[in-house]
mmCIF file of C-alpha atoms in Angstrom:
data_model
loop_
_atom_site.group_PDB
_atom_site.id
_atom_site.type_symbol
_atom_site.label_atom_id
_atom_site.label_comp_id
_atom_site.label_asym_id
_atom_site.label_seq_id
_atom_site.Cartn_x
_atom_site.Cartn_y
_atom_site.Cartn_z
ATOM 1 C CA MET J 1 -30.887 41.414 15.999
ATOM 2 C CA ASN J 2 -31.000 42.153 19.708
ATOM 3 C CA SER J 3 -29.063 39.439 21.620
ATOM 4 C CA LYS J 4 -31.805 39.179 24.249
ATOM 5 C CA LEU J 5 -34.366 38.544 21.509
ATOM 6 C CA ILE J 6 -32.164 35.807 20.047
ATOM 7 C CA HIS J 7 -31.990 34.069 23.427
ATOM 8 C CA ILE J 8 -35.787 34.047 23.596
ATOM 9 C CA THR J 9 -36.486 33.130 19.972
ATOM 10 C CA LEU J 10 -34.104 30.187 19.524
ATOM 11 C CA PRO J 11 -35.472 28.045 22.388
ATOM 12 C CA LEU J 12 -38.990 28.784 21.201
ATOM 13 C CA LEU J 13 -38.185 27.647 17.660
ATOM 14 C CA VAL J 14 -36.582 24.456 18.976
ATOM 15 C CA MET J 15 -39.661 23.681 21.070
ATOM 16 C CA MET J 16 -41.963 24.302 18.097
ATOM 17 C CA SER J 17 -39.916 22.028 15.826
ATOM 18 C CA VAL J 18 -39.924 19.196 18.377
ATOM 19 C CA VAL J 19 -43.672 19.431 18.854
ATOM 20 C CA GLY J 20 -44.309 19.686 15.124
ATOM 21 C CA CYS J 21 -42.134 16.723 14.178
ATOM 22 C CA GLY J 22 -43.786 14.517 16.773
ATOM 23 C CA TYR J 23 -47.346 15.392 15.907
ATOM 24 C CA ASP J 24 -48.161 12.106 14.193
ATOM 25 C CA ARG J 25 -45.625 9.914 15.991
ATOM 26 C CA HIS J 26 -46.872 7.159 18.282
ATOM 27 C CA GLU J 27 -45.076 4.589 20.389
ATOM 28 C CA GLU J 28 -47.791 1.995 20.982
ATOM 29 C CA CYS J 29 -51.533 1.561 20.986
ATOM 30 C CA LEU J 30 -53.500 2.360 24.114
ATOM 31 C CA VAL J 31 -55.984 -0.398 24.921
ATOM 32 C CA VAL J 32 -59.209 0.662 26.619
ATOM 33 C CA PHE J 33 -60.943 -2.564 27.587
ATOM 34 C CA GLU J 34 -64.172 -0.881 28.634
ATOM 35 C CA GLY J 35 -64.824 0.046 24.995
ATOM 36 C CA ASP J 36 -68.145 1.134 23.617
ATOM 37 C CA THR J 37 -70.876 -1.341 22.782
ATOM 38 C CA LYS J 38 -71.667 -1.428 19.075
ATOM 39 C CA SER J 39 -74.907 0.337 18.246
ATOM 40 C CA ILE J 40 -74.735 -0.185 14.462
ATOM 41 C CA GLN J 41 -73.759 -3.362 12.657
ATOM 42 C CA MET J 42 -71.188 -2.983 9.909
ATOM 43 C CA ARG J 43 -73.621 -4.218 7.275
ATOM 44 C CA GLN J 44 -76.009 -1.358 8.152
ATOM 45 C CA LEU J 45 -73.475 1.194 6.911
ATOM 46 C CA ALA J 46 -74.520 0.394 3.337
ATOM 47 C CA LEU J 47 -77.922 1.959 4.056
ATOM 48 C CA PHE J 48 -76.279 5.303 4.839
ATOM 49 C CA ALA J 49 -73.977 5.058 1.824
ATOM 50 C CA ASP J 50 -77.018 4.558 -0.403
ATOM 51 C CA SER J 51 -79.120 7.328 1.176
ATOM 52 C CA GLY J 52 -76.354 9.887 1.700
ATOM 53 C CA ASP J 53 -77.555 10.528 5.271
ATOM 54 C CA LEU J 54 -75.007 11.194 7.991
ATOM 55 C CA LEU J 55 -74.682 8.615 10.740
ATOM 56 C CA PRO J 56 -76.857 9.573 13.737
ATOM 57 C CA GLU J 57 -75.287 10.845 16.941
ATOM 58 C CA GLY J 58 -74.392 8.042 19.302
ATOM 59 C CA SER J 59 -73.559 5.634 16.477
ATOM 60 C CA VAL J 60 -70.740 3.209 17.267
ATOM 61 C CA VAL J 61 -69.375 0.520 14.961
ATOM 62 C CA GLY J 62 -66.713 -1.984 15.881
ATOM 63 C CA GLY J 63 -64.455 -4.480 14.186
ATOM 64 C CA ARG J 64 -61.019 -6.006 13.916
ATOM 65 C CA VAL J 65 -58.198 -4.149 12.169
ATOM 66 C CA VAL J 66 -57.171 -6.183 9.113
ATOM 67 C CA ALA J 67 -55.012 -3.540 7.406
ATOM 68 C CA ASN J 68 -53.285 -0.257 8.184
ATOM 69 C CA ASP J 69 -50.531 1.991 6.829
ATOM 70 C CA SER J 70 -47.570 -0.071 8.061
ATOM 71 C CA SER J 71 -45.956 -0.422 4.615
ATOM 72 C CA GLY J 72 -47.134 2.861 3.106
ATOM 73 C CA ASN J 73 -49.383 1.141 0.566
ATOM 74 C CA ILE J 74 -52.591 2.086 2.387
ATOM 75 C CA TYR J 75 -52.696 5.826 3.001
ATOM 76 C CA ARG J 76 -54.174 7.427 6.117
ATOM 77 C CA SER J 77 -56.683 4.649 6.679
ATOM 78 C CA ILE J 78 -57.322 1.537 8.689
ATOM 79 C CA VAL J 79 -59.524 -1.275 7.394
ATOM 80 C CA LEU J 80 -61.925 -3.039 9.754
ATOM 81 C CA GLU J 81 -63.888 -6.258 9.362
ATOM 82 C CA ASP J 82 -66.842 -7.569 11.315
ATOM 83 C CA GLU J 83 -69.301 -10.342 10.474
ATOM 84 C CA GLY J 84 -68.104 -10.649 6.900
ATOM 85 C CA VAL J 85 -68.184 -6.919 6.085
ATOM 86 C CA GLY J 86 -65.203 -4.633 5.555
ATOM 87 C CA VAL J 87 -65.013 -0.862 5.938
ATOM 88 C CA GLU J 88 -62.189 1.618 5.475
ATOM 89 C CA VAL J 89 -61.968 4.299 8.187
ATOM 90 C CA LYS J 90 -60.293 7.461 6.877
ATOM 91 C CA LEU J 91 -57.992 9.035 9.498
ATOM 92 C CA ALA J 92 -55.761 12.066 8.888
ATOM 93 C CA LEU J 93 -52.696 10.740 10.719
ATOM 94 C CA TYR J 94 -49.475 9.030 9.753
ATOM 95 C CA ASP J 95 -48.087 5.920 11.505
ATOM 96 C CA LEU J 96 -51.558 4.600 12.258
ATOM 97 C CA TYR J 97 -50.100 1.104 12.560
ATOM 98 C CA ALA J 98 -48.661 2.070 15.963
ATOM 99 C CA LEU J 99 -52.020 3.178 17.315
ATOM 100 C CA PHE J 100 -54.146 0.538 15.597
ATOM 101 C CA PRO J 101 -52.087 -2.600 14.867
ATOM 102 C CA VAL J 102 -53.440 -5.408 12.723
ATOM 103 C CA GLY J 103 -55.402 -7.864 14.848
ATOM 104 C CA CYS J 104 -56.668 -5.444 17.490
ATOM 105 C CA TYR J 105 -60.348 -4.595 17.910
ATOM 106 C CA VAL J 106 -61.530 -0.995 17.785
ATOM 107 C CA ALA J 107 -64.730 0.936 18.386
ATOM 108 C CA VAL J 108 -65.464 3.932 16.163
ATOM 109 C CA ARG J 109 -67.769 6.648 17.453
ATOM 110 C CA CYS J 110 -69.088 7.762 14.101
ATOM 111 C CA GLY J 111 -72.004 10.077 14.881
ATOM 112 C CA GLY J 112 -72.165 12.893 12.311
ATOM 113 C CA LEU J 113 -69.782 11.150 9.915
ATOM 114 C CA ALA J 114 -70.533 10.110 6.345
ATOM 115 C CA VAL J 115 -70.373 6.748 4.599
ATOM 116 C CA GLU J 116 -69.607 6.323 0.923
ATOM 117 C CA TYR J 117 -68.518 3.633 -1.499
ATOM 118 C CA ILE J 118 -64.974 4.159 -2.770
ATOM 119 C CA ASP J 119 -63.964 1.674 -5.455
ATOM 120 C CA GLY J 120 -66.696 -0.668 -4.269
ATOM 121 C CA ALA J 121 -65.684 -0.607 -0.590
ATOM 122 C CA LEU J 122 -67.481 1.161 2.254
ATOM 123 C CA ALA J 123 -65.564 4.102 3.716
ATOM 124 C CA ILE J 124 -66.259 6.251 6.779
ATOM 125 C CA GLY J 125 -65.026 9.824 7.097
ATOM 126 C CA ARG J 126 -65.997 13.451 7.262
ATOM 127 C CA ALA J 127 -68.687 14.703 4.929
ATOM 128 C CA VAL J 128 -67.339 16.790 2.055
ATOM 129 C CA TYR J 129 -68.480 19.912 0.277
ATOM 130 C CA ASP J 130 -70.317 19.480 -3.010
ATOM 131 C CA TRP J 131 -67.388 20.795 -5.053
ATOM 132 C CA SER J 132 -64.878 18.309 -3.623
ATOM 133 C CA GLY J 133 -65.973 15.326 -5.713
ATOM 134 C CA GLY J 134 -68.195 13.437 -3.291
ATOM 135 C CA VAL J 135 -65.529 11.322 -1.551
ATOM 136 C CA VAL J 136 -65.383 11.321 2.245
ATOM 137 C CA GLU J 137 -62.447 13.142 3.824
ATOM 138 C CA PRO J 138 -60.156 11.753 6.556
ATOM 139 C CA ILE J 139 -61.157 12.508 10.138
ATOM 140 C CA ALA J 140 -59.086 15.333 11.675
ATOM 141 C CA PRO J 141 -57.532 16.757 13.798
ATOM 142 C CA ARG J 142 -55.520 14.265 15.850
ATOM 143 C CA SER J 143 -57.554 14.956 18.986
ATOM 144 C CA GLU J 144 -60.749 13.984 17.178
ATOM 145 C CA VAL J 145 -59.177 10.806 15.772
ATOM 146 C CA LEU J 146 -58.182 9.704 19.270
ATOM 147 C CA SER J 147 -61.577 10.577 20.729
ATOM 148 C CA ARG J 148 -63.504 8.740 18.016
ATOM 149 C CA VAL J 149 -61.408 5.588 17.516
ATOM 150 C CA THR J 150 -60.588 3.448 20.560
ATOM 151 C CA VAL J 151 -58.790 0.118 20.826
ATOM 152 C CA THR J 152 -61.035 -2.166 22.860
ATOM 153 C CA ALA J 153 -59.014 -5.391 22.794
ATOM 154 C CA THR J 154 -55.847 -6.909 21.413
ATOM 155 C CA GLY J 155 -56.025 -9.864 19.057
ATOM 156 C CA GLU J 156 -54.215 -12.184 16.693
ATOM 157 C CA SER J 157 -53.467 -11.391 13.077
ATOM 158 C CA PRO J 158 -56.619 -12.174 11.076
ATOM 159 C CA GLU J 159 -56.907 -14.872 8.449
ATOM 160 C CA ALA J 160 -57.822 -13.776 4.945
ATOM 161 C CA LEU J 161 -60.878 -15.132 3.147
ATOM 162 C CA ARG J 162 -59.620 -17.629 0.563
ATOM 163 C CA CYS J 163 -61.252 -17.502 -2.845
ATOM 164 C CA GLY J 164 -60.518 -17.774 -6.550
ATOM 165 C CA LEU J 165 -60.705 -15.019 -9.132
ATOM 166 C CA GLY J 166 -63.893 -16.538 -10.501
ATOM 167 C CA GLU J 167 -65.505 -16.299 -7.059
ATOM 168 C CA LEU J 168 -64.964 -12.576 -6.532
ATOM 169 C CA GLN J 169 -68.069 -10.443 -6.034
ATOM 170 C CA GLU J 170 -68.783 -6.855 -5.056
ATOM 171 C CA ALA J 171 -69.939 -7.913 -1.580
ATOM 172 C CA LEU J 172 -66.309 -8.849 -0.824
ATOM 173 C CA CYS J 173 -64.964 -5.351 -1.526
ATOM 174 C CA GLY J 174 -63.260 -3.875 1.520
ATOM 175 C CA ARG J 175 -62.388 -7.311 2.913
ATOM 176 C CA LEU J 176 -59.059 -9.058 3.354
ATOM 177 C CA VAL J 177 -58.957 -11.821 0.754
ATOM 178 C CA GLU J 178 -56.394 -14.401 -0.356
ATOM 179 C CA ILE J 179 -56.144 -15.654 -3.932
ATOM 180 C CA GLY J 180 -53.842 -18.434 -5.058
ATOM 181 C CA GLY J 181 -52.629 -19.853 -8.348
ATOM 182 C CA LEU J 182 -51.727 -16.485 -9.889
ATOM 183 C CA HIS J 183 -48.900 -15.537 -12.198
ATOM 184 C CA TYR J 184 -47.533 -12.400 -13.860
ATOM 185 C CA GLU J 185 -47.174 -12.116 -17.637
ATOM 186 C CA GLY J 186 -44.881 -9.554 -19.174
ATOM 187 C CA GLU J 187 -41.402 -8.116 -18.928
ATOM 188 C CA PRO J 188 -39.748 -8.379 -15.507
ATOM 189 C CA THR J 189 -40.586 -5.339 -13.395
ATOM 190 C CA THR J 190 -41.239 -4.237 -9.831
ATOM 191 C CA TRP J 191 -44.525 -3.901 -7.969
ATOM 192 C CA GLY J 192 -44.572 -0.126 -7.757
ATOM 193 C CA SER J 193 -42.430 1.616 -10.360
ATOM 194 C CA ALA J 194 -44.302 3.879 -12.806
ATOM 195 C CA GLU J 195 -43.659 7.208 -14.474
ATOM 196 C CA TYR J 196 -46.847 9.247 -14.459
ATOM 197 C CA ALA J 197 -48.894 8.230 -11.430
ATOM 198 C CA GLY J 198 -48.549 7.852 -7.689
ATOM 199 C CA TYR J 199 -49.112 4.124 -7.992
ATOM 200 C CA ALA J 200 -48.651 1.218 -10.380
ATOM 201 C CA ASP J 201 -51.108 -1.506 -11.393
ATOM 202 C CA ARG J 202 -49.749 -4.958 -12.183
ATOM 203 C CA THR J 203 -52.106 -7.507 -13.731
ATOM 204 C CA LEU J 204 -51.992 -11.085 -12.473
ATOM 205 C CA PHE J 205 -53.748 -14.044 -14.118
ATOM 206 C CA ASP J 206 -55.026 -17.421 -13.016
ATOM 207 C CA ALA J 207 -54.909 -20.628 -15.067
ATOM 208 C CA GLU J 208 -58.312 -19.858 -16.644
ATOM 209 C CA GLY J 209 -57.248 -16.415 -17.857
ATOM 210 C CA ASN J 210 -59.151 -14.443 -15.215
ATOM 211 C CA SER J 211 -57.238 -11.383 -14.038
ATOM 212 C CA ILE J 212 -56.886 -8.928 -11.162
ATOM 213 C CA ASP J 213 -54.832 -5.738 -10.852
ATOM 214 C CA VAL J 214 -52.492 -5.381 -7.889
ATOM 215 C CA ARG J 215 -52.098 -1.692 -7.025
ATOM 216 C CA THR J 216 -48.919 -0.514 -5.309
ATOM 217 C CA SER J 217 -48.072 3.012 -4.190
ATOM 218 C CA HIS J 218 -44.658 4.437 -5.070
ATOM 219 C CA TYR J 219 -44.287 5.091 -1.346
ATOM 220 C CA ALA J 220 -44.821 1.476 -0.292
ATOM 221 C CA ASP J 221 -41.696 -0.022 1.251
ATOM 222 C CA PHE J 222 -41.942 -2.992 -1.134
ATOM 223 C CA ALA J 223 -42.571 -0.916 -4.286
ATOM 224 C CA LEU J 224 -39.138 -1.676 -5.761
ATOM 225 C CA GLU J 225 -39.251 -5.406 -5.084
ATOM 226 C CA PRO J 226 -39.417 -7.467 -8.303
ATOM 227 C CA ILE J 227 -42.603 -9.328 -9.154
ATOM 228 C CA PRO J 228 -41.930 -13.083 -8.857
ATOM 229 C CA GLN J 229 -41.861 -14.924 -12.153
ATOM 230 C CA VAL J 230 -43.472 -18.011 -10.605
ATOM 231 C CA GLU J 231 -46.922 -18.965 -9.378
ATOM 232 C CA MET J 232 -47.923 -17.056 -6.267
ATOM 233 C CA THR J 233 -50.625 -16.475 -3.691
ATOM 234 C CA ILE J 234 -51.507 -12.895 -2.780
ATOM 235 C CA ARG J 235 -53.402 -11.348 0.127
ATOM 236 C CA GLY J 236 -54.829 -7.868 0.408
ATOM 237 C CA ILE J 237 -57.859 -5.594 0.515
ATOM 238 C CA LEU J 238 -60.235 -6.030 -2.414
ATOM 239 C CA TYR J 239 -61.686 -3.148 -4.443
ATOM 240 C CA LYS J 240 -63.503 -2.856 -7.750
ATOM 241 C CA GLU J 241 -63.303 -0.343 -10.571
ATOM 242 C CA LYS J 242 -64.945 -0.185 -13.987
ATOM 243 C CA ASN J 243 -62.284 -2.385 -15.543
ATOM 244 C CA GLY J 244 -62.431 -5.075 -12.873
ATOM 245 C CA TYR J 245 -61.185 -5.999 -9.433
ATOM 246 C CA VAL J 246 -58.179 -4.374 -7.772
ATOM 247 C CA MET J 247 -56.212 -5.531 -4.727
ATOM 248 C CA LYS J 248 -53.963 -3.531 -2.412
ATOM 249 C CA LEU J 249 -51.354 -5.623 -0.637
ATOM 250 C CA ARG J 250 -50.782 -4.684 3.009
ATOM 251 C CA ASP J 251 -47.024 -5.329 2.810
ATOM 252 C CA GLY J 252 -44.474 -7.464 1.007
ATOM 253 C CA GLU J 253 -45.332 -10.517 3.097
ATOM 254 C CA ASP J 254 -48.742 -10.643 1.422
ATOM 255 C CA VAL J 255 -47.006 -12.248 -1.574
ATOM 256 C CA VAL J 256 -46.390 -15.959 -0.973
ATOM 257 C CA LEU J 257 -44.611 -18.204 -3.473
#
């Protein structure tokens, strides 16, 4: 290869690799205190999920971040709550916890986006083609994520809604909940080890025999931690499938002995 060409190509490749590796890296969230005023209440999103209509242009929803991808157990999403309603916002970036830390308040400019129920919880994202299965897609590219989702205020870490297994209902799906008095039955194992799936479900029981599955991704940083063999309290985002309720822990600290 021509030596002059090598001198040109190598610096270019280095520049491309640096830019590529840093594409989804963030140092800290940028707070814009003059954030948008909410034009749609979170509870109104259910109307669009039921009808299948896209959110009208100019629509803005807002809420507090109660969960993000900090541990790797929630993938490319942040979860917001406002006035007792939770919604998962699908965003096609990694390291979202740096941009949208738990406790901060964000405004989402969601005109033209779709709303759908995923495992009982409301989710906002891009509309999908008919052949893709009917689940909203994460918002992309990065420039659109940053233009649509804005941090409007910092805040304290939110408190979870405390309830028992017998009190769970579909209206709580998508919310941060806390359930106490649970125990694991079975051979000692970890939260996230499994052979044939990208996640593992571990069933916990209360004293009355009610149960809930705790779902942990293999990529979660606490996946290999052993499940305590004592009574525990767990916190996480609530979902529901055909077989019952499912919870995703935000991180290992959501398990309290």
